[in-house]
PDB file of C-alpha atoms in Angstrom:
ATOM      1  CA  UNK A   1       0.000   0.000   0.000  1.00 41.00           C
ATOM      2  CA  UNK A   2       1.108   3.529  -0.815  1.00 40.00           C
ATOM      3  CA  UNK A   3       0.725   5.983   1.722  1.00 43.00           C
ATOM      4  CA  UNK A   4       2.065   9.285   1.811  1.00 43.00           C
ATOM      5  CA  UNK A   5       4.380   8.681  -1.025  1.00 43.00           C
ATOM      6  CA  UNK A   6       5.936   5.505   0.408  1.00 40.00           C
ATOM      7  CA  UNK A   7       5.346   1.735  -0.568  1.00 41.00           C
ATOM      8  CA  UNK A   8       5.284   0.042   2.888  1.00 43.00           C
ATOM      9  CA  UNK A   9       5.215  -3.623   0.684  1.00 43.00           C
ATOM     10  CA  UNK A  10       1.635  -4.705   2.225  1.00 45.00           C
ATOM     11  CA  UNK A  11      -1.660  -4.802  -0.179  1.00 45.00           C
ATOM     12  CA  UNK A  12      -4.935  -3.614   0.471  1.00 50.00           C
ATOM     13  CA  UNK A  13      -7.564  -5.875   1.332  1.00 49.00           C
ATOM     14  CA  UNK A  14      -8.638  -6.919  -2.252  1.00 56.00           C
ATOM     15  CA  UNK A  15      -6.691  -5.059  -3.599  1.00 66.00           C
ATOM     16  CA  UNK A  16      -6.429  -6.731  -7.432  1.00 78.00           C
ATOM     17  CA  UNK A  17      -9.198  -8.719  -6.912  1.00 86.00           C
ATOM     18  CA  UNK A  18     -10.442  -9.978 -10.758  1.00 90.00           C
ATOM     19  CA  UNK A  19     -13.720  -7.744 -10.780  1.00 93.00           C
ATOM     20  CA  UNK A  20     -14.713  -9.605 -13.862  1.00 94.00           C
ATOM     21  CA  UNK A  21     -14.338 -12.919 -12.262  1.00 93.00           C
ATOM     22  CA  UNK A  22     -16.672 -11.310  -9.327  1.00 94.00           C
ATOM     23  CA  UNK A  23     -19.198 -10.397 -11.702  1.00 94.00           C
ATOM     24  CA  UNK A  24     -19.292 -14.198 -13.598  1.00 92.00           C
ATOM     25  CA  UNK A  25     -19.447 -15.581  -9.953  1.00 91.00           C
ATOM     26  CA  UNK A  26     -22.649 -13.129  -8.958  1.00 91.00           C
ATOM     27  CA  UNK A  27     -23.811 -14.704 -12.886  1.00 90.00           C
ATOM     28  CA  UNK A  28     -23.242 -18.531 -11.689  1.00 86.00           C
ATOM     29  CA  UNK A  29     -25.025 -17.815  -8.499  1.00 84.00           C
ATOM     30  CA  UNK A  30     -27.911 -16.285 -10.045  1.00 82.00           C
ATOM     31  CA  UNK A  31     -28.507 -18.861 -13.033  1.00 79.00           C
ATOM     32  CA  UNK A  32     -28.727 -21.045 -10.876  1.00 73.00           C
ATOM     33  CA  UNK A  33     -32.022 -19.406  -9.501  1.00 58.00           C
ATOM     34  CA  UNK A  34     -33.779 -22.697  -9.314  1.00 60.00           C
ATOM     35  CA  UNK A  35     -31.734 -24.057  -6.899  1.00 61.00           C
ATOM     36  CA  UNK A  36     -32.358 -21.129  -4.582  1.00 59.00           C
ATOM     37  CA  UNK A  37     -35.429 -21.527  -4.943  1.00 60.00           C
ATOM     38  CA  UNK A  38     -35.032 -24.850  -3.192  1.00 61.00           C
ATOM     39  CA  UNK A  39     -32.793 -23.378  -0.104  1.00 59.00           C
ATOM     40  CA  UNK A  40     -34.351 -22.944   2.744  1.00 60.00           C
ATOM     41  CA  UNK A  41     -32.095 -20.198   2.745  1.00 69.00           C
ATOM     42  CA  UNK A  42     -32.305 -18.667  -0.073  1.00 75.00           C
ATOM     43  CA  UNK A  43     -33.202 -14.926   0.475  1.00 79.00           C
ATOM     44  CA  UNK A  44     -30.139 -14.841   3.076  1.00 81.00           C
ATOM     45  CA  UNK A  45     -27.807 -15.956  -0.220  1.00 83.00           C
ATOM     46  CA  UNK A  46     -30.051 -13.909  -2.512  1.00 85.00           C
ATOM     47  CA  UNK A  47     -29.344 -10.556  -0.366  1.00 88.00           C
ATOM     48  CA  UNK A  48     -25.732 -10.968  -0.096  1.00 90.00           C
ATOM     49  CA  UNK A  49     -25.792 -11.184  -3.658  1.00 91.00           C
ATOM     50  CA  UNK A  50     -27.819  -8.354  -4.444  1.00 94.00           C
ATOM     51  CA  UNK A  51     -25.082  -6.235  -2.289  1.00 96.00           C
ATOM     52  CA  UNK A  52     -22.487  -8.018  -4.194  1.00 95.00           C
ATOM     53  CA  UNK A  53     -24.466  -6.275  -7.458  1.00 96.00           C
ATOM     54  CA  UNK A  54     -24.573  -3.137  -5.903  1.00 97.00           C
ATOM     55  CA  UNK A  55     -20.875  -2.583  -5.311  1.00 96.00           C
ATOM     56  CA  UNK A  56     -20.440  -4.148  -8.750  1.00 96.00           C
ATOM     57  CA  UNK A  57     -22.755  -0.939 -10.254  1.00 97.00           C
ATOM     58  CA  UNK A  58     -20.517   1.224  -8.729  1.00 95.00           C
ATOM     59  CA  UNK A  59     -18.264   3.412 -11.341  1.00 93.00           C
ATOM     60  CA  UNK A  60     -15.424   1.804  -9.080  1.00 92.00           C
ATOM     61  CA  UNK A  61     -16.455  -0.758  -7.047  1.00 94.00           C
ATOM     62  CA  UNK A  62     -14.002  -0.684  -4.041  1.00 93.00           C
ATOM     63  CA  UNK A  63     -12.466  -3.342  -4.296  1.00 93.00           C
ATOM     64  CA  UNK A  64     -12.261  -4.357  -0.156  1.00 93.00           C
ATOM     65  CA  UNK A  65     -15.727  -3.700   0.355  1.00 94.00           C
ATOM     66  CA  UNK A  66     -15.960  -6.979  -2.812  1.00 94.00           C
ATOM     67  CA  UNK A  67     -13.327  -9.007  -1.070  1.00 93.00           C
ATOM     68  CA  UNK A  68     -15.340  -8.737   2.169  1.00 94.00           C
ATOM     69  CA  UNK A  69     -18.534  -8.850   0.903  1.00 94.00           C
ATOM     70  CA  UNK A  70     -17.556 -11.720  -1.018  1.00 92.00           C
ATOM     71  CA  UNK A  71     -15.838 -13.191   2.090  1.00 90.00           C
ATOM     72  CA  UNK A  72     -19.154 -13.397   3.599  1.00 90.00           C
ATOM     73  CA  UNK A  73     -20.466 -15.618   1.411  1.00 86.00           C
ATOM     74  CA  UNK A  74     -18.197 -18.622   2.610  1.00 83.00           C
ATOM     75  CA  UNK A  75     -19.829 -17.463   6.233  1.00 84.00           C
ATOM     76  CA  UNK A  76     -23.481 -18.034   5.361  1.00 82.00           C
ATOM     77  CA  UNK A  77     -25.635 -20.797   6.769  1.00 78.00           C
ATOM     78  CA  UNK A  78     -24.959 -24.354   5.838  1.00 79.00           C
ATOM     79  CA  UNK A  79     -27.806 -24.594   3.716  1.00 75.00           C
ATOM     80  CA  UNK A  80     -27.162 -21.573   1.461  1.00 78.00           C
ATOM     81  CA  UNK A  81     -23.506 -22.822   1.197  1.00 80.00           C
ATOM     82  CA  UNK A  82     -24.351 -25.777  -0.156  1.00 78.00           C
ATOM     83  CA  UNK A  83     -26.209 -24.049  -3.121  1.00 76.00           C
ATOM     84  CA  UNK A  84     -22.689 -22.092  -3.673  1.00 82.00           C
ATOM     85  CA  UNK A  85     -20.970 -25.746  -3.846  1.00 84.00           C
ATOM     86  CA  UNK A  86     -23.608 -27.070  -6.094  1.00 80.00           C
ATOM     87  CA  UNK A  87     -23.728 -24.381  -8.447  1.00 79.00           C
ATOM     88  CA  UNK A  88     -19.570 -24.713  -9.041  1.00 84.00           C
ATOM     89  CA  UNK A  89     -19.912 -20.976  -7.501  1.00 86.00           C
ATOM     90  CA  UNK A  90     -17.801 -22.160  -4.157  1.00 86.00           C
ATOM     91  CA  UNK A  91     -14.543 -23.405  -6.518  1.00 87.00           C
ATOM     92  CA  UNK A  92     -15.164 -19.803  -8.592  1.00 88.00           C
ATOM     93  CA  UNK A  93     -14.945 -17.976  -4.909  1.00 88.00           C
ATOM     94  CA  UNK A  94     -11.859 -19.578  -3.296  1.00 87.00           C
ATOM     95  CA  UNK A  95     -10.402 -18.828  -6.420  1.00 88.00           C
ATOM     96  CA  UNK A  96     -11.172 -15.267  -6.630  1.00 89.00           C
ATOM     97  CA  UNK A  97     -10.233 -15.050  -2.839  1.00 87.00           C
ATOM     98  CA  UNK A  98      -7.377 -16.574  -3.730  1.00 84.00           C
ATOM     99  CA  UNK A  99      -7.983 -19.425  -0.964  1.00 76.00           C
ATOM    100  CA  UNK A 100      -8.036 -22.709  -2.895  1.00 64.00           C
ATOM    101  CA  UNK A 101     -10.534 -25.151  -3.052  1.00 56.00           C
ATOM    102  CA  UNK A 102     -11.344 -26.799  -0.145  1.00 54.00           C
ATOM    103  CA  UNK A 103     -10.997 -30.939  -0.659  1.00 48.00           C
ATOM    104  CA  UNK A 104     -13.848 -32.720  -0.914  1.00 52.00           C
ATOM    105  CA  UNK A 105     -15.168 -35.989  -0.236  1.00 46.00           C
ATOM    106  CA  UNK A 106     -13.424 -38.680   2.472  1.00 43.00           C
TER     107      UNK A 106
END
């Protein structure tokens, strides 16, 4: 980060995060509207995304505001996670956040 002239070597939160890839995530999520449909928690997932949108809109969307907003998706309920891992959407999101994808199965 840059402050008052100086580089002091440490990033931003989210700073560089792929706004693009953001945007195709908030795409997966919502085509797979069926699906949340079915969630028992869907209008929690459904709101988060709709902020998610709303920084998007922005001329600039700031891009720690994303990488938190986006953080809180992997801290929904059980239930609406498991639409994210369905939908593909959970891989897309550790890979935006740069986390990895968590192993599945045994």
């Amino acid at each position: 980060m840059v402050a008052n002239g100086k580089d002091d070597g440490q990033s931003a939160p989210g700073e560089g995060l792929p706004v693009d890839k953001v945007r195709n995530l908030v795409r997966d999520i919502k085509e797979h509207a069926q699906s949340l449909e079915e969630a028992a928690h869907a209008e929690e997932l459904e709101g988060h995304v709709a902020r998610i949108e709303t920084e998007l809109a922005r001329e600039e969307p700031h891009h720690a505001t994303l990488a938190s907003l986006l953080d809180g998706l992997r801290g929904l309920s059980v239930e609406a996670n498991q639409v994210l891992v369905k939908s593909g959407a959970m891989t897309l999101l550790n890979e935006i956040l740069g986390t990895g994808v968590p192993p599945t199965g045994p």
